Tab-separated table of C-alpha atoms and ligand atoms in Angstrom:
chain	number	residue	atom	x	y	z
A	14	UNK	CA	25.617	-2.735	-23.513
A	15	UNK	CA	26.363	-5.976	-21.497
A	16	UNK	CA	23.781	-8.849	-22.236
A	17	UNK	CA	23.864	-12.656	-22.256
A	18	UNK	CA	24.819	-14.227	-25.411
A	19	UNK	CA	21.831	-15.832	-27.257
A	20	UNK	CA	21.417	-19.592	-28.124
A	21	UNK	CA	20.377	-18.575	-31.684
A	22	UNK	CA	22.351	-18.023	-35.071
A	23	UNK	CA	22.932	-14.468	-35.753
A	24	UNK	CA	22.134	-15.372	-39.447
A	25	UNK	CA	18.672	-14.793	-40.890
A	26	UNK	CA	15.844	-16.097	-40.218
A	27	UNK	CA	16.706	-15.894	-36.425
A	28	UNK	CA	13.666	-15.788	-34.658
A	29	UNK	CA	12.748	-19.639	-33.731
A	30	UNK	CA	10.248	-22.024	-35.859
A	31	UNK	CA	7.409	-21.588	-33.202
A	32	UNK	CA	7.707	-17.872	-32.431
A	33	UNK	CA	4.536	-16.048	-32.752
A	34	UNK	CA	5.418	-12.231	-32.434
A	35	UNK	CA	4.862	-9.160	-35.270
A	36	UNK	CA	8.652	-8.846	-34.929
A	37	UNK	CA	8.912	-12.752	-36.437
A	38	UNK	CA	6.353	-11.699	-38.713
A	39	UNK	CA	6.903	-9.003	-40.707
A	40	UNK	CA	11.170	-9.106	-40.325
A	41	UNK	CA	12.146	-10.232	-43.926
A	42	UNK	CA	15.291	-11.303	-45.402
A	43	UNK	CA	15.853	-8.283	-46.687
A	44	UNK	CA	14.901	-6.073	-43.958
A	45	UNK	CA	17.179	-7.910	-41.816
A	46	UNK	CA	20.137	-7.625	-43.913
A	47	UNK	CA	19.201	-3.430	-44.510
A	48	UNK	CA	19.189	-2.962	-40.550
A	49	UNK	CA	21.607	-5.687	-39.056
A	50	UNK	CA	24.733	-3.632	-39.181
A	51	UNK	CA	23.378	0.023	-38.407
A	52	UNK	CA	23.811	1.467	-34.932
A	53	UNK	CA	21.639	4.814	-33.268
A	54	UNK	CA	23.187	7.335	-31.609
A	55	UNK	CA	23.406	5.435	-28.446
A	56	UNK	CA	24.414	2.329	-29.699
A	57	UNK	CA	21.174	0.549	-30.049
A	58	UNK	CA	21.079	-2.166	-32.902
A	59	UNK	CA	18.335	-4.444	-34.651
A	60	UNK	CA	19.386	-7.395	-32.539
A	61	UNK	CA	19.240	-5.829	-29.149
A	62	UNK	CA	15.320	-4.351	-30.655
A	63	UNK	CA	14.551	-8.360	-31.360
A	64	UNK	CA	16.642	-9.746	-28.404
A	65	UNK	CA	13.445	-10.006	-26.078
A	66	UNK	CA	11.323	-11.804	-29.239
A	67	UNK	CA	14.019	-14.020	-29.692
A	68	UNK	CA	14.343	-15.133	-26.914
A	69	UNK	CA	10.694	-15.718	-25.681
A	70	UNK	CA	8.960	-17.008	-28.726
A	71	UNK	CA	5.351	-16.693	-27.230
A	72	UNK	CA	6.162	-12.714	-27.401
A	73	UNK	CA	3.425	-11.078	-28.834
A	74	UNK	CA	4.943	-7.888	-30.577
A	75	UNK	CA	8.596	-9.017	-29.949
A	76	UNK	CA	10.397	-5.664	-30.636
A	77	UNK	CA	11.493	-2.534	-28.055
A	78	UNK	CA	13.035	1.183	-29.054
A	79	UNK	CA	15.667	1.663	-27.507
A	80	UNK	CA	15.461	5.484	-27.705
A	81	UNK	CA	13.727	7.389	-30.142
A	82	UNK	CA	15.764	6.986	-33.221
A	83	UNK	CA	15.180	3.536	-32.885
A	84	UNK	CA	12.159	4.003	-34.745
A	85	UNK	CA	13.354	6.035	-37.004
A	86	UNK	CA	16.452	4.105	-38.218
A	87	UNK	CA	14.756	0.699	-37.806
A	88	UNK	CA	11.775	2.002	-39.036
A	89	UNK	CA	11.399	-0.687	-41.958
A	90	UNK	CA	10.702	-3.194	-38.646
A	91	UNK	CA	9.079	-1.130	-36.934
A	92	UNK	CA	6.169	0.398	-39.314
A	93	UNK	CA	4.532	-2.903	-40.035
A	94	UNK	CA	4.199	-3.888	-36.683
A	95	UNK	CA	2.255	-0.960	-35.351
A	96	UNK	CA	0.246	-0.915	-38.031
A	97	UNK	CA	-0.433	-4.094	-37.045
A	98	UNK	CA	-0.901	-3.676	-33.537
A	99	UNK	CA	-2.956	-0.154	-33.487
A	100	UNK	CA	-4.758	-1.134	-37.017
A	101	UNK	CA	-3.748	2.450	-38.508
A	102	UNK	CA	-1.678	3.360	-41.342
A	103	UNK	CA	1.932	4.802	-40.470
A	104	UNK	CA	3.494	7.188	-43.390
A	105	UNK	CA	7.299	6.452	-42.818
A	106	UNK	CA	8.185	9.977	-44.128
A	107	UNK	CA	6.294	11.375	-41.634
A	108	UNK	CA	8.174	9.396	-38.404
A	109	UNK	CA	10.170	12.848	-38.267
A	110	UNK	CA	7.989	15.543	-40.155
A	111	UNK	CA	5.654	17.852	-38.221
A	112	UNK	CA	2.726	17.608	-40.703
A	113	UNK	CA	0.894	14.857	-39.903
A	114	UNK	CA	-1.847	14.647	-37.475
A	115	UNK	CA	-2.602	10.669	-36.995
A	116	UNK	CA	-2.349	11.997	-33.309
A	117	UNK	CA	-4.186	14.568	-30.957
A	118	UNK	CA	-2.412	15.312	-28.286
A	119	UNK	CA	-3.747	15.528	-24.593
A	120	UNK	CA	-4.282	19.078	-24.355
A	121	UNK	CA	-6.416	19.541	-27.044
A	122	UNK	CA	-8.373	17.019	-25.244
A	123	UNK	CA	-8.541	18.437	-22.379
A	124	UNK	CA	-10.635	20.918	-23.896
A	125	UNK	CA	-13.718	19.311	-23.886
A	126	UNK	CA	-12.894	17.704	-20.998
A	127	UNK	CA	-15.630	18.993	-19.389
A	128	UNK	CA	-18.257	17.272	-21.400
A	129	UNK	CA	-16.764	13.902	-21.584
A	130	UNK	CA	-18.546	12.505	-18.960
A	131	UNK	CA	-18.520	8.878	-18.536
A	132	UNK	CA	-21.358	7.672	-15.712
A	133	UNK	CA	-20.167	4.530	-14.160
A	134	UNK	CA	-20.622	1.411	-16.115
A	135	UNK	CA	-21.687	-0.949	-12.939
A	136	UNK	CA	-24.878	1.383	-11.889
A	137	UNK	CA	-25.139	-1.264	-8.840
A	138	UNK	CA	-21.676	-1.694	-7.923
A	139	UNK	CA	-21.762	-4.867	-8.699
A	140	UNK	CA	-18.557	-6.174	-11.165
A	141	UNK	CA	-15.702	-3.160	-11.033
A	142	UNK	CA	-13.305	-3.293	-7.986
A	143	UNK	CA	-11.194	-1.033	-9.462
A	144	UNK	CA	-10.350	1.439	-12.287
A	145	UNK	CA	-6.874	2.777	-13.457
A	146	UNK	CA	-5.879	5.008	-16.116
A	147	UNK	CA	-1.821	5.201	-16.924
A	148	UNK	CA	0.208	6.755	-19.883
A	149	UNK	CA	4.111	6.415	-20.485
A	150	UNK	CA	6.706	8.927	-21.081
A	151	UNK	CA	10.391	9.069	-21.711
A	152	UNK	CA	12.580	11.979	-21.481
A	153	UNK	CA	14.126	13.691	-24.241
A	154	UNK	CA	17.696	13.425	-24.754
A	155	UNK	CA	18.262	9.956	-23.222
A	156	UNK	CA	18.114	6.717	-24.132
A	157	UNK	CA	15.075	4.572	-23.097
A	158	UNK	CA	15.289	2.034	-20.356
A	159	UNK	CA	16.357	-0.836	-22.300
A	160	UNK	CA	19.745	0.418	-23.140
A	161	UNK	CA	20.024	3.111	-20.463
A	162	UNK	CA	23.083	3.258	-18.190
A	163	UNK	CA	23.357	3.244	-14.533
A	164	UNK	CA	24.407	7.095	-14.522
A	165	UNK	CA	21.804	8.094	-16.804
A	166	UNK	CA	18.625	6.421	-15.384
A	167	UNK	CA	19.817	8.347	-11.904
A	168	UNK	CA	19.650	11.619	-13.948
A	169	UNK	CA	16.432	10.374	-14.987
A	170	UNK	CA	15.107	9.900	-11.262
A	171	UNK	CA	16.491	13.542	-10.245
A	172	UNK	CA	14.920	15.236	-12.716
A	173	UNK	CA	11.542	13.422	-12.410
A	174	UNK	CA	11.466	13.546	-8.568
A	175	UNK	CA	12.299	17.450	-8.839
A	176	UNK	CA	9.109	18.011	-11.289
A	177	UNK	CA	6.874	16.504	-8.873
A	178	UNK	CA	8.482	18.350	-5.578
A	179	UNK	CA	6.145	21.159	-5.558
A	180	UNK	CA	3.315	19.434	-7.108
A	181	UNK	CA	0.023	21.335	-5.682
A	182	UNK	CA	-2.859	19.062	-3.851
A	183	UNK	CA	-4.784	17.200	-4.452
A	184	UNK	CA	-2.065	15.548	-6.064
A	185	UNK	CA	0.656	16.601	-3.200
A	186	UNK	CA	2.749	13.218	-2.289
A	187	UNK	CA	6.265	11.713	-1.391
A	188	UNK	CA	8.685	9.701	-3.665
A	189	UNK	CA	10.043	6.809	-2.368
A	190	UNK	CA	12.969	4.499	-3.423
A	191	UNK	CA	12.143	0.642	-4.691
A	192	UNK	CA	14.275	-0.954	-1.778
A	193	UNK	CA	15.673	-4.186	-2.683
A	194	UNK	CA	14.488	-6.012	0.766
A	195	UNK	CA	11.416	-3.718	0.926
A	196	UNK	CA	8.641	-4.215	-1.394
A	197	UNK	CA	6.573	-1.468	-1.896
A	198	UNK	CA	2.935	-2.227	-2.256
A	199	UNK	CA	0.547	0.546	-3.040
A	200	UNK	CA	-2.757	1.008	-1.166
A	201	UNK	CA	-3.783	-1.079	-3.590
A	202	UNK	CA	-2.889	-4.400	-3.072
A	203	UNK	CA	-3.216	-5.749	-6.960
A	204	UNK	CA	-0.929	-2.930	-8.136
A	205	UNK	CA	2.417	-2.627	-7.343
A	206	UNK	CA	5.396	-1.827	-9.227
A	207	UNK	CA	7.175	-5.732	-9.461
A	208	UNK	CA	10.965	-6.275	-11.470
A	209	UNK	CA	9.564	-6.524	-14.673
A	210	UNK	CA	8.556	-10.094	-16.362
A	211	UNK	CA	11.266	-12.132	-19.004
A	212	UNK	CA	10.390	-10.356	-21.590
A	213	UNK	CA	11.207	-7.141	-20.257
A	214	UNK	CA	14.253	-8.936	-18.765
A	215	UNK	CA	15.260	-10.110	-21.886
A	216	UNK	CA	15.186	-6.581	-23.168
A	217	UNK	CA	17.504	-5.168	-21.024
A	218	UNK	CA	14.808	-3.507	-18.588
A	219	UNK	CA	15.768	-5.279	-15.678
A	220	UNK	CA	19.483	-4.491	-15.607
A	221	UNK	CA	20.375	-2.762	-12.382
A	222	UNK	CA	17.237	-3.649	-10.566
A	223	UNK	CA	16.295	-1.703	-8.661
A	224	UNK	CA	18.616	1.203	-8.417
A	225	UNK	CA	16.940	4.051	-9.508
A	226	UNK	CA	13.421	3.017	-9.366
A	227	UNK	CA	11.028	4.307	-7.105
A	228	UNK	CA	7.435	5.508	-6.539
A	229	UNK	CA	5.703	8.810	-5.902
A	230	UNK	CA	1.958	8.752	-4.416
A	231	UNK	CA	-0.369	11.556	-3.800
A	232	UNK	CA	-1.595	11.346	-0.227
A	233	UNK	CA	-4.929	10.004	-1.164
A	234	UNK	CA	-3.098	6.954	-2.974
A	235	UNK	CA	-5.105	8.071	-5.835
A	236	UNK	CA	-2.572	9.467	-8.328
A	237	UNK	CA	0.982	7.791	-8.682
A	238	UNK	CA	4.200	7.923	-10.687
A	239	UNK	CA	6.785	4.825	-11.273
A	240	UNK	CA	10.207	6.089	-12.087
A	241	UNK	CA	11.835	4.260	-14.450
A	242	UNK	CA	9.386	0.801	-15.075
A	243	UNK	CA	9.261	-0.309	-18.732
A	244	UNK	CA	8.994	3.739	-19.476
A	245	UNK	CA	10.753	6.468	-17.565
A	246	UNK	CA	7.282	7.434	-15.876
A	247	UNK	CA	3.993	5.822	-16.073
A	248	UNK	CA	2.254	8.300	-14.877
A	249	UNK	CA	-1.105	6.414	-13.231
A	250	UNK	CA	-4.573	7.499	-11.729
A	251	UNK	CA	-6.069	4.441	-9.657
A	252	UNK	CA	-9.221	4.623	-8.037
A	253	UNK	CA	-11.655	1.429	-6.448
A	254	UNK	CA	-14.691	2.429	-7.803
A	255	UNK	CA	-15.930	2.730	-11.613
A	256	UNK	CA	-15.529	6.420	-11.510
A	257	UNK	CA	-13.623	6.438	-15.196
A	258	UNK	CA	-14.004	10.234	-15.775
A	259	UNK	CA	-12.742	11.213	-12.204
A	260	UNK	CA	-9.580	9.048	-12.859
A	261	UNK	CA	-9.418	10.597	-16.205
A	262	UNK	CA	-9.640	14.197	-14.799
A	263	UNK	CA	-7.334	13.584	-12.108
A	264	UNK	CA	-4.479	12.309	-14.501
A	265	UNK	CA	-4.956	14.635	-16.976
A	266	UNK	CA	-4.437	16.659	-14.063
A	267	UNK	CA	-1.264	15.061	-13.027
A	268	UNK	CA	0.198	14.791	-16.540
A	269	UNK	CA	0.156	18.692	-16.930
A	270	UNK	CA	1.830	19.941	-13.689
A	271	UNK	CA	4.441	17.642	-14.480
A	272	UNK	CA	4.842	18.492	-18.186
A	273	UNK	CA	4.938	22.529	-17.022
A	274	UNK	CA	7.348	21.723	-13.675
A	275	UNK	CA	9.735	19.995	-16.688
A	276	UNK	CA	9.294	22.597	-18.861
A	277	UNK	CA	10.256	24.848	-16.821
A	278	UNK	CA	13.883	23.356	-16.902
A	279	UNK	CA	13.538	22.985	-20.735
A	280	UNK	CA	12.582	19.409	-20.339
A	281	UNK	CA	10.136	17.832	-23.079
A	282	UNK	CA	8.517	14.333	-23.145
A	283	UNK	CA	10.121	11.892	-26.774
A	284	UNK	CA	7.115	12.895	-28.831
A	285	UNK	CA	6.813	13.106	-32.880
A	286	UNK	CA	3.690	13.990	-34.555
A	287	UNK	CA	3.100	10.950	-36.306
A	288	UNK	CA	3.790	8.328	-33.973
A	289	UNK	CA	3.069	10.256	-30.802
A	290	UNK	CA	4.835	9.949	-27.191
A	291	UNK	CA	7.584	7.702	-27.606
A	292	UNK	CA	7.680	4.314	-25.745
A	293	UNK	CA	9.945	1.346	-25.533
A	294	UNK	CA	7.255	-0.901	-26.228
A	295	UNK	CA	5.733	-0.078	-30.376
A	296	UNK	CA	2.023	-1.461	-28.140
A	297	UNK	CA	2.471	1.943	-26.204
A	298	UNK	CA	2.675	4.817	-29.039
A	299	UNK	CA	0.714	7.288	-29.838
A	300	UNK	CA	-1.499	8.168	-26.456
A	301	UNK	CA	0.805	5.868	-24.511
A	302	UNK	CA	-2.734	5.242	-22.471
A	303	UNK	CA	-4.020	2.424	-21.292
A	304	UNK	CA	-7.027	2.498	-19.163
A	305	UNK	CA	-8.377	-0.691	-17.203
A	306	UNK	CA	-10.540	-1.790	-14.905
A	307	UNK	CA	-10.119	-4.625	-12.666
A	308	UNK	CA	-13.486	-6.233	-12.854
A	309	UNK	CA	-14.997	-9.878	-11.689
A	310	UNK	CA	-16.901	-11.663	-14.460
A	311	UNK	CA	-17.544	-15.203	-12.927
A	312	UNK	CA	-20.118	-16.326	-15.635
A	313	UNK	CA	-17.822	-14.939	-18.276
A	314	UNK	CA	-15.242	-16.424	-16.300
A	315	UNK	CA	-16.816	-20.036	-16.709
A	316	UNK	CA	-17.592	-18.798	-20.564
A	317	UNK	CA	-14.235	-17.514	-21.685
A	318	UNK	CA	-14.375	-17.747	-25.250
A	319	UNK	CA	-17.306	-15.496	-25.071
A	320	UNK	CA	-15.455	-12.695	-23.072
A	321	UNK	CA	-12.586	-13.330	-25.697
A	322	UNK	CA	-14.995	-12.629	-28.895
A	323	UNK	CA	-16.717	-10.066	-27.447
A	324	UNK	CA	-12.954	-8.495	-26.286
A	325	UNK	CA	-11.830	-8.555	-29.939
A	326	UNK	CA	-15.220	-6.848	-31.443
A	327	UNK	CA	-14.940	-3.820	-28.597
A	328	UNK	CA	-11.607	-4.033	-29.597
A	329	UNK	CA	-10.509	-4.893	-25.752
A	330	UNK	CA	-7.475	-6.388	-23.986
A	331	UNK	CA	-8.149	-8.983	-21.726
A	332	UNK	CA	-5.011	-9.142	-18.588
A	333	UNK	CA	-4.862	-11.128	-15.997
A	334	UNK	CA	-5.327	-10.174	-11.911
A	335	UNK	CA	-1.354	-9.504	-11.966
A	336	UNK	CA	-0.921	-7.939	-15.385
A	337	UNK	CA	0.523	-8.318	-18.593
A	338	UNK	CA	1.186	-11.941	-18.618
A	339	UNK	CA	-0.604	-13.086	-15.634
A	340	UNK	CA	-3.512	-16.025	-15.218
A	341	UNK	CA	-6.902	-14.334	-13.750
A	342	UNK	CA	-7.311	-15.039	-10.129
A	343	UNK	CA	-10.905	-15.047	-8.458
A	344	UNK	CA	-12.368	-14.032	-11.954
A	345	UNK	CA	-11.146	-10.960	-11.880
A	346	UNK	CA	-9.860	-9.802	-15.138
A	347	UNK	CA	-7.898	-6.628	-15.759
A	348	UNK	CA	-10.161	-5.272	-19.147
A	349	UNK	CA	-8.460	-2.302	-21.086
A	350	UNK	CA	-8.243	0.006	-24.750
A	351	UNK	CA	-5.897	-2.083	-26.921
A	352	UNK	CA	-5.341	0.573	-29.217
A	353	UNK	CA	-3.046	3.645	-28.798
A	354	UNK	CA	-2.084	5.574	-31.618
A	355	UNK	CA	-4.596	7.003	-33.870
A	356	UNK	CA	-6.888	7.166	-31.424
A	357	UNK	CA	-7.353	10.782	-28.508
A	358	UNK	CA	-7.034	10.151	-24.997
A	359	UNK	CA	-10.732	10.446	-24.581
A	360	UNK	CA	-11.188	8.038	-27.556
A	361	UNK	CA	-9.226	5.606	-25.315
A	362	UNK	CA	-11.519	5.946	-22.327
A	363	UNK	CA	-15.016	5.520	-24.387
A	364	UNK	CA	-13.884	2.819	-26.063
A	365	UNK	CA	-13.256	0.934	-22.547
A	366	UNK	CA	-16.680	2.672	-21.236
A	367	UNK	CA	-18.879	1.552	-24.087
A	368	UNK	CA	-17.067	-1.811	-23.678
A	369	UNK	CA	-17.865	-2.256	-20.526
A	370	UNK	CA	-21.593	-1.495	-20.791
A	371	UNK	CA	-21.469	-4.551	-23.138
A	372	UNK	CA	-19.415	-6.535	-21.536
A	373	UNK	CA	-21.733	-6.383	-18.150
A	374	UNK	CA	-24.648	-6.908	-20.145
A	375	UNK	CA	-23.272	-9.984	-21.489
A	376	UNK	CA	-22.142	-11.179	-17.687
A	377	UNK	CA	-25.842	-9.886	-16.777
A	378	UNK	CA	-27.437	-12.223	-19.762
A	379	UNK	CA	-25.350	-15.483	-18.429
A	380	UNK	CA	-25.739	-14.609	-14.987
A	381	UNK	CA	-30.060	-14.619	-15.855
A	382	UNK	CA	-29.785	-17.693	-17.938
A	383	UNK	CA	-30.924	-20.953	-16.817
A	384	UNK	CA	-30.792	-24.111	-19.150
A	385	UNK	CA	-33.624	-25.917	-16.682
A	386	UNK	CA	-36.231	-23.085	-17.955
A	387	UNK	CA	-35.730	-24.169	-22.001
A	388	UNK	CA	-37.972	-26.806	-23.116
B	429	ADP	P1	0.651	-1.334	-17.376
B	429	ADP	O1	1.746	-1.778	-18.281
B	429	ADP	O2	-0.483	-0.657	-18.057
B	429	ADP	O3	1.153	-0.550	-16.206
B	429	ADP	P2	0.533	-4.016	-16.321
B	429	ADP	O4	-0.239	-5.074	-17.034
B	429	ADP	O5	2.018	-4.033	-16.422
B	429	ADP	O6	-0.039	-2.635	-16.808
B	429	ADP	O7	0.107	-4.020	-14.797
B	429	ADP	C1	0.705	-3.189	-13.846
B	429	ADP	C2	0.023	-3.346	-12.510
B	429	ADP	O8	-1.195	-2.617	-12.511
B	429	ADP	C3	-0.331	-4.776	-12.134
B	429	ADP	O9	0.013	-4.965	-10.772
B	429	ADP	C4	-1.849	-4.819	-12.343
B	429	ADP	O10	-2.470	-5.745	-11.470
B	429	ADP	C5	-2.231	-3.404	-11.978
B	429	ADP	N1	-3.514	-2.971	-12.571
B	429	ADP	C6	-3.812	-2.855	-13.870
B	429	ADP	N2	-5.074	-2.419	-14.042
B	429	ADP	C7	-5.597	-2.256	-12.810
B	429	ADP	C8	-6.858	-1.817	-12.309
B	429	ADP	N3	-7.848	-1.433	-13.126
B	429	ADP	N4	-7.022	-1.779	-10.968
B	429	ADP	C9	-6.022	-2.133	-10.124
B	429	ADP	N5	-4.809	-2.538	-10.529
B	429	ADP	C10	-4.587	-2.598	-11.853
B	430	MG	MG1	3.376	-3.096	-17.713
């Protein structure tokens, strides 16, 4: 794989004084010397996992896979720091066994489906401008988009444009290319697929941008698939209301006709049973889900350390307007499940719904408190 050369030793410790990231933390001496010389099947090494830590030391986990025996032969690296990040306990002879079950997948909860229903958190309409519901997936049998060549992240795009082809309504769409002088912008203006930030960059994401990336979106704008982001689909259900369940529903939706359309070609998602569906990112593992709402806080806004406090007890991410990385624009934050793995799809979503009932309640209590009125 062809990457810049690094200004930093290849000797241990590598990572910089002032980096921050899991990967700095829990990457010993030892460790490091185990792993440095050992190679997957696709030529993916410790140093190209780390590249993207080392090189941006305000990284917060600092590590990718670069296919799914990353995390298997780097697994010394890579066990501490999801345990870290998802606060669950990893068994490391489990990474490849099938008796586990740290993970439910989405089928079983689709089952009760039907009773997890989630009213809308903003009864008046009054804070959520949006809600969006994604989950990754990578294809089995290639490498992951860090390492991935040029003729194999095509392949990717064929075979992913083919499974959503016949795709029946309501989901029913068109797939279009990421042009280089065209930028795409979804119906909704705050979400569209961008060349990913430096620290994807500095992972190798970037390379080739942006041949073989593209977009598929249902008519109704509603459901939509990027080809080949950080993940080989993010599979995403967007709607600009506070309706959680119906986004849930409708990608739960999505996420099977295009499981059965690739299994019909004898296609499976990179799955194992302890660590779930397979990311690049460790922060994605497990469910792979993320589910957000853009939603404008302006007392919170004003009181930020209280949003943060109150983000870490619901055990909530707090994004900016533009993403990962991004300030907050107008207030409006982009709210989400932190955790992943260890945790059911539907988990996921209540722990963002009972959130959010807090987290308005605590805008609500600002927004009715006036400093005059105390004697
Ligand atoms: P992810 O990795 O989960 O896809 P990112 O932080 O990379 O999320 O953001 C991807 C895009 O999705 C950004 O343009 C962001 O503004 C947008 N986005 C995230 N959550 C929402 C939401 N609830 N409503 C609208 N857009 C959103
Ligand atoms: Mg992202």
């Amino acid at each position: 794989m062809q990457m810049n050369s690094l200004n930093v030793s290849p000797d241990f410790p590598c990572f910089p004084d002032n980096a921050k990231s899991l990967a700095n933390r829990y990457l010993t001496k030892e460790i490091y010397e185990r792993l440095i010389h050992i190679k997957t099947q696709y030529g993916f090494t410790l140093y190209d996992a780390i590249r993207s830590g080392l090189e941006n030391p305000d990284s917060s986990i600092g590590i990718y896979a670069g296919d799914a025996e990353s995390y298997e032969l780097f697994s010394d690296i890579f066990i501490p720091v999801i345990q870290r990040y998802h606060s669950i306990e990893v068994l490391k002879h489990h990474i490849k066994s099938t008796t586990s079950s740290s993970f439910t997948s989405i089928i079983a909860d689709r089952l009760d489906l039907m009773e997890s229903r989630f009213p809308d958190p903003d009864r008046e309409h009054k804070y959520i401008i949006s809600t969006r519901i994604r989950v990754a997936r990578n294809l089995n049998g290639f490498p992951f988009t860090p390492i991935i060549s040029t003729f194999d992240r095509k392949r990717v795009e064929k075979i992913i444009i083919q499974a959503l082809e016949n795709i029946p309504s309501p989901l029913k769409g068109v797939y279009r290319s990421i042009q280089p002088s065209l930028i795409i912008k979804s119906s909704f203006d705050k979400s569209f697929f961008r060349k990913g930030d430096r620290f994807q960059d500095a992972a190798g994401i970037n390379r080739d941008w942006p041949d073989s990336r593209g977009i598929f979106e249902s008519d109704d704008k509603k459901f939509m698939v990027w080809v080949n982001e950080e993940d080989h689909l993010r599979v995403i259900s967007i709607d600009k209301t506070g309706d959680i369940s119906g986004v849930f529903k409708r990608l739960i939706m999505g996420v099977k006709d295009i499981e059965n359309n690739l299994n019909l070609k004898n296609i499976s998602f990179a799955w194992n049973q302890e660590l779930g569906y397979l990311t690049a990112c460790p922060s994605n593992l497990g469910t792979s889900m993320r589910a957000s709402v853009h939603i404008q806080l302006p007392n919170l806004f004003k009181n930020k350390h209280l949003l943060n406090n109150a983000a870490t007890q619901l055990q909530l991410q707090i994004r900016g307007t533009k993403g990962e990385n991004s300030d907050v624009e107008s207030a409006v934050f982009d709210i989400s499940n932190i955790q992943r793995l260890g945790v059911t799809e539907k988990q996921c979503v209540e722990i963002l719904y009972k959130g959010l009932c807090k987290i308005i309640e605590l805008e609500e209590d600002l927004a009715n408190y006036n400093p005059l009125s105390e004697t």
